[in-house]
PDB file of C-alpha atoms in Angstrom:
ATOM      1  CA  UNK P   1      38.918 -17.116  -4.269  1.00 39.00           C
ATOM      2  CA  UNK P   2      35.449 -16.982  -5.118  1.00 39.00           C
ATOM      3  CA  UNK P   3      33.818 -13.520  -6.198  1.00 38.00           C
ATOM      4  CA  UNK P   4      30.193 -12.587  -5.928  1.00 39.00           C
ATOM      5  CA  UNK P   5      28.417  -9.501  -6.917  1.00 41.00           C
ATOM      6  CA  UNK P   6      26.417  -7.542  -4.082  1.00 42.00           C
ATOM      7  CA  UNK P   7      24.185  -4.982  -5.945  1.00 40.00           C
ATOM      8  CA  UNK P   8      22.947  -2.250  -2.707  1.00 47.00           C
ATOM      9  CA  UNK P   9      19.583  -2.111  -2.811  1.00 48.00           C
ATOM     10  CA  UNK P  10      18.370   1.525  -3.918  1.00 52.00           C
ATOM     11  CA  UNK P  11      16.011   3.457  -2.064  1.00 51.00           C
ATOM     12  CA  UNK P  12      13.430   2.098  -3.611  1.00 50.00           C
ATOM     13  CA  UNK P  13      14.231  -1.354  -2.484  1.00 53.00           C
ATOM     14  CA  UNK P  14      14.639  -0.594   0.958  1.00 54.00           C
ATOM     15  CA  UNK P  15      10.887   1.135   0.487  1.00 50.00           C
ATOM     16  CA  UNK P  16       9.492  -2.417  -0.791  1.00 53.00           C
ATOM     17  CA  UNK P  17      11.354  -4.295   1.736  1.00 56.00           C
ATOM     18  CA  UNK P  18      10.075  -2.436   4.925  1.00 54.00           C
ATOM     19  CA  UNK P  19       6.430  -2.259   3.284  1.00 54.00           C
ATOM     20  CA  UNK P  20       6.951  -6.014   1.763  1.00 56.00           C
ATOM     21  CA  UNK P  21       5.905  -5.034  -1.339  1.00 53.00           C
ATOM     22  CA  UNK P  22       8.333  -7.755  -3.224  1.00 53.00           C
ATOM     23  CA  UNK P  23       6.226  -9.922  -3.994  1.00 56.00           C
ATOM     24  CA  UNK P  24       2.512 -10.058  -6.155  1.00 62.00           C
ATOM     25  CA  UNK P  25       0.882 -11.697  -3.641  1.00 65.00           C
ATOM     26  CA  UNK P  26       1.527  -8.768  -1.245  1.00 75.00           C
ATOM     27  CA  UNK P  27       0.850  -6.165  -3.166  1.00 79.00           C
ATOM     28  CA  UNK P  28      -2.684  -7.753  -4.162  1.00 84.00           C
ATOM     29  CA  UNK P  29      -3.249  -8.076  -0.538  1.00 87.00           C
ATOM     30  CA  UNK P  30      -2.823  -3.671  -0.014  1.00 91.00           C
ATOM     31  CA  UNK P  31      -5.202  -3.294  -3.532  1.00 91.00           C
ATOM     32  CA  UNK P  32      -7.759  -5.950  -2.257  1.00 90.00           C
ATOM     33  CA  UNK P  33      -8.074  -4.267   1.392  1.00 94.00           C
ATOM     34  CA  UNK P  34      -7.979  -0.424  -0.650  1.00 95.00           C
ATOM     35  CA  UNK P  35     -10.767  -0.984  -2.538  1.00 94.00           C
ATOM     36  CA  UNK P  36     -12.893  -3.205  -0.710  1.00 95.00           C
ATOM     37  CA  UNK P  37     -12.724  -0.205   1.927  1.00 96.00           C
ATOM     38  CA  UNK P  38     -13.544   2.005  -1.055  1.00 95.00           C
ATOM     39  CA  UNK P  39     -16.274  -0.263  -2.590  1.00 96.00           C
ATOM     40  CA  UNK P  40     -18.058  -0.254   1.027  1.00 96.00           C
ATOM     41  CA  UNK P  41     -17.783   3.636   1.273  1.00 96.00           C
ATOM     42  CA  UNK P  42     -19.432   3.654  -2.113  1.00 95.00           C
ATOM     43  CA  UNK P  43     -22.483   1.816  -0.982  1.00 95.00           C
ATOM     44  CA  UNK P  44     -22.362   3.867   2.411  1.00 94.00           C
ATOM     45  CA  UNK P  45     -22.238   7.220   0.979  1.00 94.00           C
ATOM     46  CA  UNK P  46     -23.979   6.772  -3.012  1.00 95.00           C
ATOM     47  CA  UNK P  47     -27.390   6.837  -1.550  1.00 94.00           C
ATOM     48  CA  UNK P  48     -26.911  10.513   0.153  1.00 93.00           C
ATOM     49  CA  UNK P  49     -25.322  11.829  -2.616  1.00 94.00           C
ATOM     50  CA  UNK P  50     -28.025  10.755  -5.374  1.00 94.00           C
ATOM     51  CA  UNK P  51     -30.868  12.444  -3.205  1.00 91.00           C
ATOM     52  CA  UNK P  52     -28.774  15.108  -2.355  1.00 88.00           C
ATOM     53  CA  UNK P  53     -28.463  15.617  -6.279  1.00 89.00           C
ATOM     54  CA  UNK P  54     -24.495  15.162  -6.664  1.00 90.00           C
ATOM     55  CA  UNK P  55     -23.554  16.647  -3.106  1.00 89.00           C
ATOM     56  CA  UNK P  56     -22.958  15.181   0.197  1.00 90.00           C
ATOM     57  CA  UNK P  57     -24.642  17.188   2.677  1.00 85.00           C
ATOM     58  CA  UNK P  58     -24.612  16.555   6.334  1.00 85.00           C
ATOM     59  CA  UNK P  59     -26.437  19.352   8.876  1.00 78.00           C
ATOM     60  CA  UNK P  60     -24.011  21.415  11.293  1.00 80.00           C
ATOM     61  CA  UNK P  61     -20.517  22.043  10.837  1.00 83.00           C
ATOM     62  CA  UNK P  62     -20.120  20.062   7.810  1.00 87.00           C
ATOM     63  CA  UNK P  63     -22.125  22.428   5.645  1.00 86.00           C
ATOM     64  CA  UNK P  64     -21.199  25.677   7.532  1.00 87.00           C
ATOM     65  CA  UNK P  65     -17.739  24.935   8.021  1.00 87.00           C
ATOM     66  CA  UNK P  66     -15.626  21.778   6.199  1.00 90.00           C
ATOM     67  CA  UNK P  67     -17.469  22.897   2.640  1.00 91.00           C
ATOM     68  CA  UNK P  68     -16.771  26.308   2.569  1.00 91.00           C
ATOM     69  CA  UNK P  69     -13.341  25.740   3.580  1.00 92.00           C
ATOM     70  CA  UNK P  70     -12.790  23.871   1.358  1.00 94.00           C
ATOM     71  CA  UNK P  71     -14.316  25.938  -1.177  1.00 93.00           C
ATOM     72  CA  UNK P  72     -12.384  29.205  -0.029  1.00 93.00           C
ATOM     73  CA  UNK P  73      -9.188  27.773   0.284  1.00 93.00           C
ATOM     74  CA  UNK P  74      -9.284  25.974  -2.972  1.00 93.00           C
ATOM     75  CA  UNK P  75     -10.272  29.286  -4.934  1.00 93.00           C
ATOM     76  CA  UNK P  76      -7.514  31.730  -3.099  1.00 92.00           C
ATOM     77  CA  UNK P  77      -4.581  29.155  -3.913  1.00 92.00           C
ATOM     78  CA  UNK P  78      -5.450  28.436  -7.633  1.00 91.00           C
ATOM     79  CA  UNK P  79      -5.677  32.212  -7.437  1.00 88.00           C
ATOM     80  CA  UNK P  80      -2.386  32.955  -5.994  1.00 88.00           C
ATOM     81  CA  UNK P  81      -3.632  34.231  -2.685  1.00 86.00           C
ATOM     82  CA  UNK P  82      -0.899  31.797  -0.837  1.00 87.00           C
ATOM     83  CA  UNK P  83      -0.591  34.194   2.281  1.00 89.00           C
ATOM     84  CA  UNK P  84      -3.602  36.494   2.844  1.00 90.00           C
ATOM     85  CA  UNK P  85      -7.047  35.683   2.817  1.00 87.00           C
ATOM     86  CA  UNK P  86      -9.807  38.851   3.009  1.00 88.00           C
ATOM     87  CA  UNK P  87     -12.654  36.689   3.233  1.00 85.00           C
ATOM     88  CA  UNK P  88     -11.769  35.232   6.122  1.00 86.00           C
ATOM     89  CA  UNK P  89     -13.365  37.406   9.289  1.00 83.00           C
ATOM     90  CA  UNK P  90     -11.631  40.948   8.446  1.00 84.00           C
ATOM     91  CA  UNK P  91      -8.644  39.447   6.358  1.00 88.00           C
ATOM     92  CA  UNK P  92      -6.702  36.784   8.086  1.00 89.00           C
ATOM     93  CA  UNK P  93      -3.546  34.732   7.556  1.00 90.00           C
ATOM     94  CA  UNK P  94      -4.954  32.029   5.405  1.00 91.00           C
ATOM     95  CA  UNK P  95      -2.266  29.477   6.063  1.00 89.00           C
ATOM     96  CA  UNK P  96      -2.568  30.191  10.008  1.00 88.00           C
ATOM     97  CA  UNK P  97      -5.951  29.963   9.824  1.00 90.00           C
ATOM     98  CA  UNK P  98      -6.805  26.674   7.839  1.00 91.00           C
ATOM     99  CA  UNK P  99      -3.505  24.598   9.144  1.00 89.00           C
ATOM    100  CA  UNK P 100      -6.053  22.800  11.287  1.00 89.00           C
ATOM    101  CA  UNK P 101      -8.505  22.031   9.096  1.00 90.00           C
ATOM    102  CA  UNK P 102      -6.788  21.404   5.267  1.00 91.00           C
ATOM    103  CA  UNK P 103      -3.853  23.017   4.497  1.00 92.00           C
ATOM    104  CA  UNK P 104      -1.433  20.185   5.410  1.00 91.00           C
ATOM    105  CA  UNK P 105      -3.981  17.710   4.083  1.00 93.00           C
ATOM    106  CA  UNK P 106      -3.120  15.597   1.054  1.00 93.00           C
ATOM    107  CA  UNK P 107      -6.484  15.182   0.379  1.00 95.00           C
ATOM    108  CA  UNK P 108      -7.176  18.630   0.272  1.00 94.00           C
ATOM    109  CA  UNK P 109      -4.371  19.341  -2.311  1.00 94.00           C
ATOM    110  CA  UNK P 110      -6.403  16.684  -4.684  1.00 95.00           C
ATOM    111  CA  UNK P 111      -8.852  19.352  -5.211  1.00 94.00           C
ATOM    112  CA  UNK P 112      -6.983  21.968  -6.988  1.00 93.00           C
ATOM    113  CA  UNK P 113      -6.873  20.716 -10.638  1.00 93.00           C
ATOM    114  CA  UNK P 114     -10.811  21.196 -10.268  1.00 93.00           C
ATOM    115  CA  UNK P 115     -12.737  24.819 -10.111  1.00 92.00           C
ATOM    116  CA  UNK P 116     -13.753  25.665  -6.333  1.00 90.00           C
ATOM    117  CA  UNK P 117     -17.459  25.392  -8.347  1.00 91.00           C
ATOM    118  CA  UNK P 118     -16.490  21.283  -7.889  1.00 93.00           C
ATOM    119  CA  UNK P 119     -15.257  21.297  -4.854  1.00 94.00           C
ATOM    120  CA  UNK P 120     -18.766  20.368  -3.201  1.00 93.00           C
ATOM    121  CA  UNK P 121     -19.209  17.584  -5.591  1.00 94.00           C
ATOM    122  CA  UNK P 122     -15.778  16.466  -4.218  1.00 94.00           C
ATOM    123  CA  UNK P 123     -16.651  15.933  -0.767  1.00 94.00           C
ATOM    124  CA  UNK P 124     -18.014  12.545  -0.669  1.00 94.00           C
ATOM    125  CA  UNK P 125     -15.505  11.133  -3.237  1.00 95.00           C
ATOM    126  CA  UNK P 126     -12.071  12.361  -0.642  1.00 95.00           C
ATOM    127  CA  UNK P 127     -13.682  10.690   2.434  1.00 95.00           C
ATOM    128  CA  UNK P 128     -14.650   7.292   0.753  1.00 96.00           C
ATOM    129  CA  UNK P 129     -10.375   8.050  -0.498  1.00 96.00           C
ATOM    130  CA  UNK P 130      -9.828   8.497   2.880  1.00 97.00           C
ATOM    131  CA  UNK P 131     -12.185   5.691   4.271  1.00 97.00           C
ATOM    132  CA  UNK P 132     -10.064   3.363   2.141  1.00 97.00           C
ATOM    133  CA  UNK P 133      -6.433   5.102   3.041  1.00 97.00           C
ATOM    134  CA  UNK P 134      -7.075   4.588   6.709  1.00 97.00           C
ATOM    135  CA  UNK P 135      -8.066   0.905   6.115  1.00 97.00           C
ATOM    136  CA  UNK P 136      -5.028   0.372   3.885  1.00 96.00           C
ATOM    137  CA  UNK P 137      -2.700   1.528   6.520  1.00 97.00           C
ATOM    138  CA  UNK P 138      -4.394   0.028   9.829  1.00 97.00           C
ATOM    139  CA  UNK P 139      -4.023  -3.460   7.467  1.00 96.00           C
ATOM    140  CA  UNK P 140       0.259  -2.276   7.218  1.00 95.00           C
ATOM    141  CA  UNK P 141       0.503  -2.092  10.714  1.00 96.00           C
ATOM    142  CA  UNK P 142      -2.049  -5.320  11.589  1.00 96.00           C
ATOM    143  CA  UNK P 143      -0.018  -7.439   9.270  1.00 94.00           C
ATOM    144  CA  UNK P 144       3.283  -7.769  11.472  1.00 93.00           C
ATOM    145  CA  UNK P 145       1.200  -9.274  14.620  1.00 94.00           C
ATOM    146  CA  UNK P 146      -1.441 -11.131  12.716  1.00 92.00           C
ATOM    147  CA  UNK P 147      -2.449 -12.974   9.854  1.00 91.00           C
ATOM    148  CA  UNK P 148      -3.008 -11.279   6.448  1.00 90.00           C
ATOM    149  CA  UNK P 149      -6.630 -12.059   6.197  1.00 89.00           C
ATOM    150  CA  UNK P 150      -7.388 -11.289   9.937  1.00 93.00           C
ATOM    151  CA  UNK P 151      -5.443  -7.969   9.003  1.00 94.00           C
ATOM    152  CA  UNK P 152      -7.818  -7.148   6.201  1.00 93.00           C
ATOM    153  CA  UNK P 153     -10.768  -7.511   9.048  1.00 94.00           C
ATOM    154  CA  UNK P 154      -9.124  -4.812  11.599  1.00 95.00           C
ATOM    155  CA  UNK P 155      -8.186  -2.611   8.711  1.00 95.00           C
ATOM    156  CA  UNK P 156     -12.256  -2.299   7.781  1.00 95.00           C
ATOM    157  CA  UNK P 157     -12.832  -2.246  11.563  1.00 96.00           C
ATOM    158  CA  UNK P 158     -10.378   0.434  11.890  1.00 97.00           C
ATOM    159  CA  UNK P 159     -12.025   2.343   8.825  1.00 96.00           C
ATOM    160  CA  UNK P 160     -15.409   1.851   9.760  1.00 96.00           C
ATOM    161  CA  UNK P 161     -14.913   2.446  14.065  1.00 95.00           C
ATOM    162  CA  UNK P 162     -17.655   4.738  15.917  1.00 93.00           C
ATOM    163  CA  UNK P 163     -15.305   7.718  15.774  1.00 93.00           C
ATOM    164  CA  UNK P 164     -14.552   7.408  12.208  1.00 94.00           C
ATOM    165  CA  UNK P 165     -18.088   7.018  11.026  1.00 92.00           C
ATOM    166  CA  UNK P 166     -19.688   9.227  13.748  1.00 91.00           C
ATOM    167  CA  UNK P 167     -16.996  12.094  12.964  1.00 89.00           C
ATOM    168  CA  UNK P 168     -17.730  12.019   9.426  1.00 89.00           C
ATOM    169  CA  UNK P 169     -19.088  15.973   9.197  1.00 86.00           C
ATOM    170  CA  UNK P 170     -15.636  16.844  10.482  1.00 88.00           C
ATOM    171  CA  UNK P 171     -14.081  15.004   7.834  1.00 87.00           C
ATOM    172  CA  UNK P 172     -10.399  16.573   9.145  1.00 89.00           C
ATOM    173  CA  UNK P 173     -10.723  13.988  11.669  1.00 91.00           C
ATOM    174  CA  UNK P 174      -9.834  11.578   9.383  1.00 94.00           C
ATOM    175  CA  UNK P 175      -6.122  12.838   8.106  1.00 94.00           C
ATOM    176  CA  UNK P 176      -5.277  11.413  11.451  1.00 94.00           C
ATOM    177  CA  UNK P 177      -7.417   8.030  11.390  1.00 95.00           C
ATOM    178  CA  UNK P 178      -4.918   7.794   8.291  1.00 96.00           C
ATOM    179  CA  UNK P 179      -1.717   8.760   9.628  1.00 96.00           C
ATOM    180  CA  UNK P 180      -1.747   7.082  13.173  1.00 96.00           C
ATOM    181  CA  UNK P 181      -1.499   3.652  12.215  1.00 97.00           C
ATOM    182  CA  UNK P 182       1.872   4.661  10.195  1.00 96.00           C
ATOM    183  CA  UNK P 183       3.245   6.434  13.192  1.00 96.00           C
ATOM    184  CA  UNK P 184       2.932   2.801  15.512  1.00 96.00           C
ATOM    185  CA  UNK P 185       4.238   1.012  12.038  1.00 96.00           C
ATOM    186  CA  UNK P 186       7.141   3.355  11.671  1.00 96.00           C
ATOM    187  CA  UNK P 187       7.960   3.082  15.512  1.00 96.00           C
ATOM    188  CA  UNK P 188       7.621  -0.754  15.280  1.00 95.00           C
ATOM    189  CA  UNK P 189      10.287  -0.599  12.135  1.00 95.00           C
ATOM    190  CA  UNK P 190      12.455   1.378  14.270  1.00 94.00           C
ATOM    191  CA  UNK P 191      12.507  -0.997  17.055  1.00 93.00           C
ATOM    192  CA  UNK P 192      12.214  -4.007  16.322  1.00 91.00           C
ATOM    193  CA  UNK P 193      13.771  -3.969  12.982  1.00 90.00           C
ATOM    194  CA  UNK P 194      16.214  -1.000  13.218  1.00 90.00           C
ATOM    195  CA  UNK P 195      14.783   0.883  10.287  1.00 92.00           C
ATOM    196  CA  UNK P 196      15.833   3.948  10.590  1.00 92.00           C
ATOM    197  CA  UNK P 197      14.130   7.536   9.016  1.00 93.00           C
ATOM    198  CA  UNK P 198      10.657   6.206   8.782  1.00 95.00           C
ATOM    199  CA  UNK P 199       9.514   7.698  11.818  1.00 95.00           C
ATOM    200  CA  UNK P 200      11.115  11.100  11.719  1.00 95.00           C
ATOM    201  CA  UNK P 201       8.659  11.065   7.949  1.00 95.00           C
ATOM    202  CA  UNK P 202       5.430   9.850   9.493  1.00 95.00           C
ATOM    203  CA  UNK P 203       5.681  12.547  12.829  1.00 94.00           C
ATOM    204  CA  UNK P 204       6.185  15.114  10.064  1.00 95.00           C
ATOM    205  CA  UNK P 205       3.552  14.076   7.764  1.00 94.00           C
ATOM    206  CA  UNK P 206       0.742  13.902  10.926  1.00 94.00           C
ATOM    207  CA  UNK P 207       2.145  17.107  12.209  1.00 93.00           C
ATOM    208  CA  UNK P 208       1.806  18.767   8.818  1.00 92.00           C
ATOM    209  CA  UNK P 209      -1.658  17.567   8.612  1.00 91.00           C
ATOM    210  CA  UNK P 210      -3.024  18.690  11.837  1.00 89.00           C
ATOM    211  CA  UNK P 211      -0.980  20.025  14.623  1.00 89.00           C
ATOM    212  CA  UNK P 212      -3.495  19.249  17.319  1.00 90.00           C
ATOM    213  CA  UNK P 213      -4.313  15.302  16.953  1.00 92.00           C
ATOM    214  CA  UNK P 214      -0.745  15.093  16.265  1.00 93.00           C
ATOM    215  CA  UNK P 215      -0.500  15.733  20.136  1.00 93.00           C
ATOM    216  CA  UNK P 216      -2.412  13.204  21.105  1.00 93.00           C
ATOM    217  CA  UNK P 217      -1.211  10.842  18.545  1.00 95.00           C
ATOM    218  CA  UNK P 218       2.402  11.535  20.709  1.00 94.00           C
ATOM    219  CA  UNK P 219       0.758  10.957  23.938  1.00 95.00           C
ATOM    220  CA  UNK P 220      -0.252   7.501  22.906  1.00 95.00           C
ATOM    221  CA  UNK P 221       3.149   6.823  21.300  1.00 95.00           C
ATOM    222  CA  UNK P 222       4.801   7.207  24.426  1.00 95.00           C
ATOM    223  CA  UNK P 223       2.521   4.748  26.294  1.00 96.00           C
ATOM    224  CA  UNK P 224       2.935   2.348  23.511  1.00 95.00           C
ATOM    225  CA  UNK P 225       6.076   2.458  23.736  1.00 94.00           C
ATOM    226  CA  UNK P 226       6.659   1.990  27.367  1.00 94.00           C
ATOM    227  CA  UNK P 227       4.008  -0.657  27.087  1.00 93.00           C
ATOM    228  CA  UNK P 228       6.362  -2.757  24.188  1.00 92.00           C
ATOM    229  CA  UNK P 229       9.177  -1.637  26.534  1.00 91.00           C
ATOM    230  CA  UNK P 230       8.563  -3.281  29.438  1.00 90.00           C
ATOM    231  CA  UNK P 231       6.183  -6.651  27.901  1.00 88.00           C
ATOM    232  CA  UNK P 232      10.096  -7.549  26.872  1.00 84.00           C
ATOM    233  CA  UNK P 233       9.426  -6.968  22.469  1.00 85.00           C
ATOM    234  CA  UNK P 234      11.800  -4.482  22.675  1.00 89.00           C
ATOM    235  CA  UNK P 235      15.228  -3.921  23.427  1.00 87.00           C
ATOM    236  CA  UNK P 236      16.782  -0.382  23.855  1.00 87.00           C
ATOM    237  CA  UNK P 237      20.528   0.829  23.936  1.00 89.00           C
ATOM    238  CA  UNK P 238      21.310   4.609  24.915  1.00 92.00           C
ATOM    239  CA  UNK P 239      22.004   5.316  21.446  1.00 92.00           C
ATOM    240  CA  UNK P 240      19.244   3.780  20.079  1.00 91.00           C
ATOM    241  CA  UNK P 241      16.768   5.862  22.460  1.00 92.00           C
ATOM    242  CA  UNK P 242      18.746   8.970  21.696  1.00 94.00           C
ATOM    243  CA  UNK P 243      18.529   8.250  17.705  1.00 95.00           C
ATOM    244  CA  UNK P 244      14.465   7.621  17.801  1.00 93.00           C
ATOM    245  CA  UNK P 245      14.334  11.160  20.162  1.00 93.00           C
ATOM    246  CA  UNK P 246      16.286  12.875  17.354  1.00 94.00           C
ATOM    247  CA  UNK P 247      13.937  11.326  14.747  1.00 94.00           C
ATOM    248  CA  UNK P 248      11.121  12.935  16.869  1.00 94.00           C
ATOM    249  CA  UNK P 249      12.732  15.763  17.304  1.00 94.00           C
ATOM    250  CA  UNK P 250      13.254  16.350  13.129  1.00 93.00           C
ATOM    251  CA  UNK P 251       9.904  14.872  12.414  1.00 91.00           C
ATOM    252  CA  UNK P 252       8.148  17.761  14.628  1.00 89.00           C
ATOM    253  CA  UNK P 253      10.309  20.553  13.609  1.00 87.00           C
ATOM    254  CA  UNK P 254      10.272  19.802  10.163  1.00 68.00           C
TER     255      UNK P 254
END
């Protein structure tokens, strides 16, 4: 009888399977579409921020609001002040009252090895990060229905859209131009390919990072997936449907 070795593939396997990130060629295609996102936000945004003498200013709520945000909330957690903010109006719950804008936002968390004195300086360098992010994962999810190089194309169309660019002095927008694409990715891995958990991650990761685009993000996901439903992609047992509705279900509570 003939004997063969099986080695189960760790976690991290399973990670670079579902992402195919096995092979060089792959991962050179997610670095080339990362920073030629991020070499195009450079070019976009350098010339503001050299006459604007190191900042990146932008009239209205940018200036008023997303700056001094981020300024505040930076200084009160490298402080310790995780709970109660005194600045804020009369004193107000600071986690309450910046969940929509940055506290579940990675991008925001980048900020605290610097002083909140930096912070300002910081603000063009996090949305070309997140310019690039959102074009990185548009290009994950274009890459199962198209070719890589037409991928790359709707990733910096998906980076660079009206609502992205146009949105850019509420720069909390774009946690969910980042997220979304990984929400249709993870739903595609769970149907198509019956990988499970991926899902339950990305609804908790978009909820985390703002509550109220993470309703409409759902609203869409349930068209899309009537839509994939009924064009015949997708097949659906009982238990399947009730195993992606607990995944929701975990991914929101969480």
């Amino acid at each position: 009888m003939e004997l063969t070795n099986r080695v189960r593939p760790g976690r991290s396997s399973r990670f670079a399977n579902a992402f195919n990130l096995n092979t060089k060629s792959n991962a050179k295609q997610y670095v080339t579409v990362f920073f030629w996102t991020l070499a195009i936000s450079l070019v976009i945004f350098i010339p503001f921020v050299i006459m604007d003498g190191g900042y990146f200013i932008y009239l209205g709520d940018f200036n008023c609001q997303q700056i001094p945000f981020y300024i505040e909330v930076n200084e009160s957690i490298r402080n310790g002040e995780f709970f109660w903010n005194w600045n804020t109006d009369l004193g107000a719950n600071l986690i309450g009252s910046y969940a929509f804008y940055l506290i579940g936002s990675p991008f925001f968390w980048l900020t605290l090895p610097f002083p909140s004195a930096a912070v300002p300086y910081l603000m063009a360098p996090l949305l070309m990060l997140k310019f690039a992010c959102s074009s990185l994962t548009a290009y994950v999810y274009l890459r199962r229905f198209v070719r890589p190089d037409f991928a790359v194309i709707g990733g910096l169309l998906y980076a660079f859209s009206g609502f992205s660019i146009y949105n850019v002095f509420f720069n909390h927008f774009h946690e969910a131009i980042v997220y979304f694409p990984l929400m249709l990715l993870a739903l595609e891995m769970y149907m198509k390919d019956g990988k499970r958990g991926f899902f339950a991650v990305t609804g908790f990761l978009s909820a985390l990072s703002n509550y109220y685009f993470f309703i409409g993000q759902v609203f869409f996901l349930l068209i899309y997936w009537f839509v994939r439903m009924f064009s015949g992609d997708w097949d659906c047992s009982l238990s399947k449907f009730l195993w992606l509705l607990f995944e929701a279900v975990v991914g929101t509570a969480g």
